[in-house]
PDB file of C-alpha atoms and ligand atoms in Angstrom:
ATOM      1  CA  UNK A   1      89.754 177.717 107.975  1.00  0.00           C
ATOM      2  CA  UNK A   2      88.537 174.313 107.142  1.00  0.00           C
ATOM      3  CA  UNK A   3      85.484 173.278 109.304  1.00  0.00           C
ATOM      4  CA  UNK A   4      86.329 171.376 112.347  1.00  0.00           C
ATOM      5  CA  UNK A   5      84.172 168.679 113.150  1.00  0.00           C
ATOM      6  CA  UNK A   6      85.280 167.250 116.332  1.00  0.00           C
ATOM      7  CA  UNK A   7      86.194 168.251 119.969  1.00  0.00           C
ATOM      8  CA  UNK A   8      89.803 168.448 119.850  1.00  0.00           C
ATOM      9  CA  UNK A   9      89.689 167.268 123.590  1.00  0.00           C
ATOM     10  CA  UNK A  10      86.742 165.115 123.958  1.00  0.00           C
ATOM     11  CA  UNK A  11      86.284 164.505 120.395  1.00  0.00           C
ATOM     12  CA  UNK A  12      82.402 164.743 120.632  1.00  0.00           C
ATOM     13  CA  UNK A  13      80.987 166.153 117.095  1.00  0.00           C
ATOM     14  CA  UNK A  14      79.190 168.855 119.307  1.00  0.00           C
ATOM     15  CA  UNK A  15      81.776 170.944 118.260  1.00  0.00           C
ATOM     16  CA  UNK A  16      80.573 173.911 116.888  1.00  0.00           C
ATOM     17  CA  UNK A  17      81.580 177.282 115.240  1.00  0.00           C
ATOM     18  CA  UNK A  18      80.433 180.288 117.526  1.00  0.00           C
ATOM     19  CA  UNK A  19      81.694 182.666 115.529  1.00  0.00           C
ATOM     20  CA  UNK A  20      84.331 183.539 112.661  1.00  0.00           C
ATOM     21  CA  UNK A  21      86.971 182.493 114.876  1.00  0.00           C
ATOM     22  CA  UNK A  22      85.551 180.737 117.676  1.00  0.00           C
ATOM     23  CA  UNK A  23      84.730 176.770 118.809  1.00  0.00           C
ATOM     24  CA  UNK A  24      83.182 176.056 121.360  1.00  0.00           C
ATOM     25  CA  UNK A  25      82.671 171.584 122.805  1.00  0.00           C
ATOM     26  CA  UNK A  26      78.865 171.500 124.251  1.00  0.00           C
ATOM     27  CA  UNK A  27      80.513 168.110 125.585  1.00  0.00           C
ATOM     28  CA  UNK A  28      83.202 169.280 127.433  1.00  0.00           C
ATOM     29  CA  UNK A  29      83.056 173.086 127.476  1.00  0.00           C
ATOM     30  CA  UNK A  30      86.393 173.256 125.479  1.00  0.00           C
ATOM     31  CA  UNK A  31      86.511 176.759 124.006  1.00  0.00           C
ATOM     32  CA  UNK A  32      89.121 177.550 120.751  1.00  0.00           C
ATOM     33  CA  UNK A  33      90.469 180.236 118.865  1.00  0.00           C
ATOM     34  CA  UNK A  34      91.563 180.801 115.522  1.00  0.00           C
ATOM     35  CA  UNK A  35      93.500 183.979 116.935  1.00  0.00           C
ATOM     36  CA  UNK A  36      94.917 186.030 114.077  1.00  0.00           C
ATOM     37  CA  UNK A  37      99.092 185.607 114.110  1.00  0.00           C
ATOM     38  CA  UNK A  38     101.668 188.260 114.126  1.00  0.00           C
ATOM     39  CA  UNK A  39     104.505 188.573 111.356  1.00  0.00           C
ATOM     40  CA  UNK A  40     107.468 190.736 111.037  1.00  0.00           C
ATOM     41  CA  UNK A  41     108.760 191.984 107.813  1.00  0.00           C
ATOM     42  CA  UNK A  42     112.252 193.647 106.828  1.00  0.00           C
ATOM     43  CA  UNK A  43     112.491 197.030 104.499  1.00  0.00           C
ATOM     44  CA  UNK A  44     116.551 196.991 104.765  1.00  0.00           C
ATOM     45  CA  UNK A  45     117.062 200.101 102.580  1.00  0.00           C
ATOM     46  CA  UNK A  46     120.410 201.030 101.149  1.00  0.00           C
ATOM     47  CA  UNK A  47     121.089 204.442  99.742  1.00  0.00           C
ATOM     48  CA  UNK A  48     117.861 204.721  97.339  1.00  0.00           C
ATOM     49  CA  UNK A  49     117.386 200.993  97.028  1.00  0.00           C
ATOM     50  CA  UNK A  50     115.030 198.498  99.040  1.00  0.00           C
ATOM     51  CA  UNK A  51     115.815 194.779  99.412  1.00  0.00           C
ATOM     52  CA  UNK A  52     112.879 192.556  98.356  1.00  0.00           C
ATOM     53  CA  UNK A  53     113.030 188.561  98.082  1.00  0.00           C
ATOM     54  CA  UNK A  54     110.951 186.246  95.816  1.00  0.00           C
ATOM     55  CA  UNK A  55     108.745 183.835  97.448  1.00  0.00           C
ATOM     56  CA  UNK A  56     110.046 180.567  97.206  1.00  0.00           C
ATOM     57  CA  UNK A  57     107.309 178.791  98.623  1.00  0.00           C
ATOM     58  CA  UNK A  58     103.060 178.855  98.419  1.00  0.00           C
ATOM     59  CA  UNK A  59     101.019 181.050  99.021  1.00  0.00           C
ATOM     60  CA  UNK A  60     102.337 183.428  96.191  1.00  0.00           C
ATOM     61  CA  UNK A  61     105.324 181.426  95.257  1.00  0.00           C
ATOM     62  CA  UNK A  62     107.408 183.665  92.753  1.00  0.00           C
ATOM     63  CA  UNK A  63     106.601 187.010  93.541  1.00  0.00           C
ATOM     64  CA  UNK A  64     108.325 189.692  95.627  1.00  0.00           C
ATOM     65  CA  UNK A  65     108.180 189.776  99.925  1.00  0.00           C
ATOM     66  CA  UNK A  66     109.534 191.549 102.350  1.00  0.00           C
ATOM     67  CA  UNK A  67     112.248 189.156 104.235  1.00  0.00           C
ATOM     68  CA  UNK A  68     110.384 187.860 107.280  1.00  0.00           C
ATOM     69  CA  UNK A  69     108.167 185.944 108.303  1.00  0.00           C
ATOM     70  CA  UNK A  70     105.868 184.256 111.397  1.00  0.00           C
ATOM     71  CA  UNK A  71     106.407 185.296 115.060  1.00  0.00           C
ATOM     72  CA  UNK A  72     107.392 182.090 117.321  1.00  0.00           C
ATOM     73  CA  UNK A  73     106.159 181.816 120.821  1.00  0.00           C
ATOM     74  CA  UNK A  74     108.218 183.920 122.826  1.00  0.00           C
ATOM     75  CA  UNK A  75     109.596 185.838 120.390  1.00  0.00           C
ATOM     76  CA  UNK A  76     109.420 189.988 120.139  1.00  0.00           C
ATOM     77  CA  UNK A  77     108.548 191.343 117.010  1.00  0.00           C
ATOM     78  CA  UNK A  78     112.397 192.560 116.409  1.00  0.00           C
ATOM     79  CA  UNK A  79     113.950 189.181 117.914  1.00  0.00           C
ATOM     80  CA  UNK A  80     111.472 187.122 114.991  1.00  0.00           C
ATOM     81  CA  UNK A  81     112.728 188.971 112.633  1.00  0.00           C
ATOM     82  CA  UNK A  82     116.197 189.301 113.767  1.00  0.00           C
ATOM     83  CA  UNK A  83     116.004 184.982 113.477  1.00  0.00           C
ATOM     84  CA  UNK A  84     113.915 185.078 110.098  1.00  0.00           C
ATOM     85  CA  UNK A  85     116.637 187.580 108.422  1.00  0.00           C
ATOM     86  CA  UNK A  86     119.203 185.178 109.518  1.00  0.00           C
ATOM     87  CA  UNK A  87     117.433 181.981 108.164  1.00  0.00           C
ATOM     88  CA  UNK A  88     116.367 183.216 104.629  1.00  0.00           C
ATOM     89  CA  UNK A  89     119.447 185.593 104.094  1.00  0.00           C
ATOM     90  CA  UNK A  90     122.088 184.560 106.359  1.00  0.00           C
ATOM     91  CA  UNK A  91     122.269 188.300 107.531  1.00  0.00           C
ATOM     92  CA  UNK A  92     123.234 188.849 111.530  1.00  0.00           C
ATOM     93  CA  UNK A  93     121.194 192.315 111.847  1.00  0.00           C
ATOM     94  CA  UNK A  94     121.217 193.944 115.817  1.00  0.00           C
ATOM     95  CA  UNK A  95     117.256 194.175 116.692  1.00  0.00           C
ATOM     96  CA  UNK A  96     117.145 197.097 118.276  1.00  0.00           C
ATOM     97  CA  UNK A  97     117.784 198.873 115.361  1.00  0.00           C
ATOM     98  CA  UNK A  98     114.518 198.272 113.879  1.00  0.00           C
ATOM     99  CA  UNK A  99     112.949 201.148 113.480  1.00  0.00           C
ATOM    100  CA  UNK A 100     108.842 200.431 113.161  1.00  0.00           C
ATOM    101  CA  UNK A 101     107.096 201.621 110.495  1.00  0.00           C
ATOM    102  CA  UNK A 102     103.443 200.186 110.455  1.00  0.00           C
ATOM    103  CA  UNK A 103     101.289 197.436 110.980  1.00  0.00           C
ATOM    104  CA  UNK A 104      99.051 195.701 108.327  1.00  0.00           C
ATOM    105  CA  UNK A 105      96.165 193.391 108.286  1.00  0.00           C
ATOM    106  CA  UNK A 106      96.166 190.116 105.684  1.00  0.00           C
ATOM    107  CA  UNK A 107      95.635 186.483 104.843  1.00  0.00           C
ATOM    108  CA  UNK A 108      97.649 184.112 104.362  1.00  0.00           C
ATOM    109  CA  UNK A 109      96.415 180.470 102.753  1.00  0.00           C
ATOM    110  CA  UNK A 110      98.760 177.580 103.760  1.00  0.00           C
ATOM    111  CA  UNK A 111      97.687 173.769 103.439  1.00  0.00           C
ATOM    112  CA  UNK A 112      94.171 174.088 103.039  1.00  0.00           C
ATOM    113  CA  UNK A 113      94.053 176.726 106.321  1.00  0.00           C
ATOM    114  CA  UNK A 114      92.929 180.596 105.862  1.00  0.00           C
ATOM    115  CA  UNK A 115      95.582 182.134 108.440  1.00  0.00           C
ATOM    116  CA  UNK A 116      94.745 185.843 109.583  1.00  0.00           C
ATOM    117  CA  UNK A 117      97.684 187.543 110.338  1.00  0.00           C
ATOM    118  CA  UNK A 118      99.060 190.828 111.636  1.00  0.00           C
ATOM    119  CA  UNK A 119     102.450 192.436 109.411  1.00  0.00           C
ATOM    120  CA  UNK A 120     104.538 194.755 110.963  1.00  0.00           C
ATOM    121  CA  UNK A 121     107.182 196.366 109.359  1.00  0.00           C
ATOM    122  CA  UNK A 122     109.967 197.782 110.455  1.00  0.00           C
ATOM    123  CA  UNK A 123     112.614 199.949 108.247  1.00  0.00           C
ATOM    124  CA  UNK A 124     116.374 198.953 108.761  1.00  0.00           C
ATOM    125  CA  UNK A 125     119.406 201.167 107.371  1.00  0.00           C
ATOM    126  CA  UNK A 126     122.499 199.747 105.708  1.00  0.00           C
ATOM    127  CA  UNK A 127     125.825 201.040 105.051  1.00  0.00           C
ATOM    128  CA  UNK A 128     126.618 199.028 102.789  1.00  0.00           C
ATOM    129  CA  UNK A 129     125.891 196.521 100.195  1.00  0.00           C
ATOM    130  CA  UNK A 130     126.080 193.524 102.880  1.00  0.00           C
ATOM    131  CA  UNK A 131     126.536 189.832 101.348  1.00  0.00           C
ATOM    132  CA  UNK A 132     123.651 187.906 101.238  1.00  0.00           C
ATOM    133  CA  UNK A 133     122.435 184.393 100.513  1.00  0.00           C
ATOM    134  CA  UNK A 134     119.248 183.106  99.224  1.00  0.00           C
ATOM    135  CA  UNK A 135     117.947 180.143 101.518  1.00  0.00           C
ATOM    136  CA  UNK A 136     115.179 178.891 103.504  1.00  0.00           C
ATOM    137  CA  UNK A 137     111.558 179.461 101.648  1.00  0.00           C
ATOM    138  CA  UNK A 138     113.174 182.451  99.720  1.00  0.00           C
ATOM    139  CA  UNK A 139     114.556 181.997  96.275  1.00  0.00           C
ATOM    140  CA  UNK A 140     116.501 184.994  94.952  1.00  0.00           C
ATOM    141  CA  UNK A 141     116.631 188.236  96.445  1.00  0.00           C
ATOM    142  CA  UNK A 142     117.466 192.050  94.322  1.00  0.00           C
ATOM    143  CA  UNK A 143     117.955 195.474  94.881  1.00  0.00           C
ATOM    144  CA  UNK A 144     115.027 197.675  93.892  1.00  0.00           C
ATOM    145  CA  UNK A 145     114.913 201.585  93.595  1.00  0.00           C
ATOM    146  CA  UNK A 146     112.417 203.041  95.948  1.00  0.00           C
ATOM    147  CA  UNK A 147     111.140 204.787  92.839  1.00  0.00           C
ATOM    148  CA  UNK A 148     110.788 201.916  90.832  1.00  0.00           C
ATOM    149  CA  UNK A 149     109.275 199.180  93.294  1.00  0.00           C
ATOM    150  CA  UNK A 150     107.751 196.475  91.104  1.00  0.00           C
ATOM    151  CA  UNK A 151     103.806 197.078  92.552  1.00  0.00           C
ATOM    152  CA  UNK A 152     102.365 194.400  89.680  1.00  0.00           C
ATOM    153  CA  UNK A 153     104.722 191.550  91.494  1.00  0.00           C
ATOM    154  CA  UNK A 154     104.747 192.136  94.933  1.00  0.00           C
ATOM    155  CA  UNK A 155     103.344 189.176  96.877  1.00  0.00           C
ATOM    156  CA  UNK A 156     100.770 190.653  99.523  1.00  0.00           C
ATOM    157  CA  UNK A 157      97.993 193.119 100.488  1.00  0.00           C
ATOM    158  CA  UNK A 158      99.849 194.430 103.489  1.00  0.00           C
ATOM    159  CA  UNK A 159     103.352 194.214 101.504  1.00  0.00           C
ATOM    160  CA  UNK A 160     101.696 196.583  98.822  1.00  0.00           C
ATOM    161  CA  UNK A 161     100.425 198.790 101.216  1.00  0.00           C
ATOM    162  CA  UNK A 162     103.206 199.321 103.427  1.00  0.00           C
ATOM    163  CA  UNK A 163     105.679 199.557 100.154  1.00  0.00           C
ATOM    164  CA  UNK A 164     103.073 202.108  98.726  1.00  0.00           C
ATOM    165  CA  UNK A 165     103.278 204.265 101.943  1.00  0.00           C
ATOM    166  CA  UNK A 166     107.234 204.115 101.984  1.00  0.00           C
ATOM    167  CA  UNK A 167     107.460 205.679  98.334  1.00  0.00           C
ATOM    168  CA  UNK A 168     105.309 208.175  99.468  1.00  0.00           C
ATOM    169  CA  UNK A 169     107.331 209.445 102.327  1.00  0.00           C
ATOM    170  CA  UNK A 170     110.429 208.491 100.642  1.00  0.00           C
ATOM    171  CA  UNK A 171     109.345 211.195  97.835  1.00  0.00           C
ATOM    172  CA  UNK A 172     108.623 213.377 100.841  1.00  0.00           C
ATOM    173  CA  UNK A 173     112.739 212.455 101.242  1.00  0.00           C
ATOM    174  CA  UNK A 174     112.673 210.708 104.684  1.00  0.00           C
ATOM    175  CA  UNK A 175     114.382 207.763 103.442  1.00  0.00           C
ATOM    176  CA  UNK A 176     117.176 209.835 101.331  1.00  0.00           C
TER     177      UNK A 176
HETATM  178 ZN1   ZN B 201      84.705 168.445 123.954  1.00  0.00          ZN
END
């Protein structure tokens, strides 16, 4: 988070940093947050295989993501993701049948601005190979074997972690 130097109401420089996400005005008695934000990630899993989709976009622009992305206001965790699936692979998925898997802390840095987020996954089962198209801020997407998941390439803390505790129950043969 970049400093911020004035009131975003009164725009008084008494503006100060209470704590590591907190402002407070001693002008006007505005108070802000830096609240962390949630995110929703896919693991669509066909047969052995696990869909993952490289990062078109900074921060880690190139490397492998879960499909997903940022909550909007409003949203549920399964309708964001429903909308994000749609955007970046055209796919028309029900939402309630995500089935949750885990949360995970991380960061994200976007435009000069430290974002704390929340990443929930949640595992979805295909039937088939569905069609899907590369759009939005992803640029490719490919089938992985859950036994083979590229670790050194994978974009994100909480995407490692949560892709690290799938193999391990999918060797435990939950997802077979
Ligand atoms: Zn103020």
């Amino acid at each position: 988070m970049p400093s911020l130097r004035y009131c975003p109401q009164c725009a008084s420089t008494k503006f100060k940093q209470i704590d590591v996400k907190q402002w407070a005005c001693e002008q006007c008695q505005f108070n802000y947050f830096h609240n962390m934000a949630s995110t929703a990630g896919a693991l669509l899993i066909f047969e052995d295989e696990l869909l993952l989709v490289e990062r078109a976009i900074n921060p880690q622009k190139g490397y492998w993501d879960l499909p997903g992305g940022f909550i909007e206001y409003g949203e549920s965790l399964e309708q964001g993701l429903q909308r994000e699936l749609n955007e970046e692979l055209g796919l028309e998925l029900a939402a309630e049948k995500f089935v949750y898997f885990g949360s995970f802390a991380n960061q994200y840095f976007y435009n000069q601005v430290l974002y704390h987020t929340c990443d929930s996954f949640f595992v979805y089962q295909l039937n088939n190979r569905v069609s899907l198209q590369a759009r939005d801020d992803v640029a490719a997407w490919q089938w992985h074997s859950l036994k083979n998941i590229p670790f050194e390439r994978v974009a994100f803390k909480s995407v490692k972690q949560g892709l690290t505790q799938l193999s391990q129950q999918n060797q435990n043969t939950i997802y077979k």
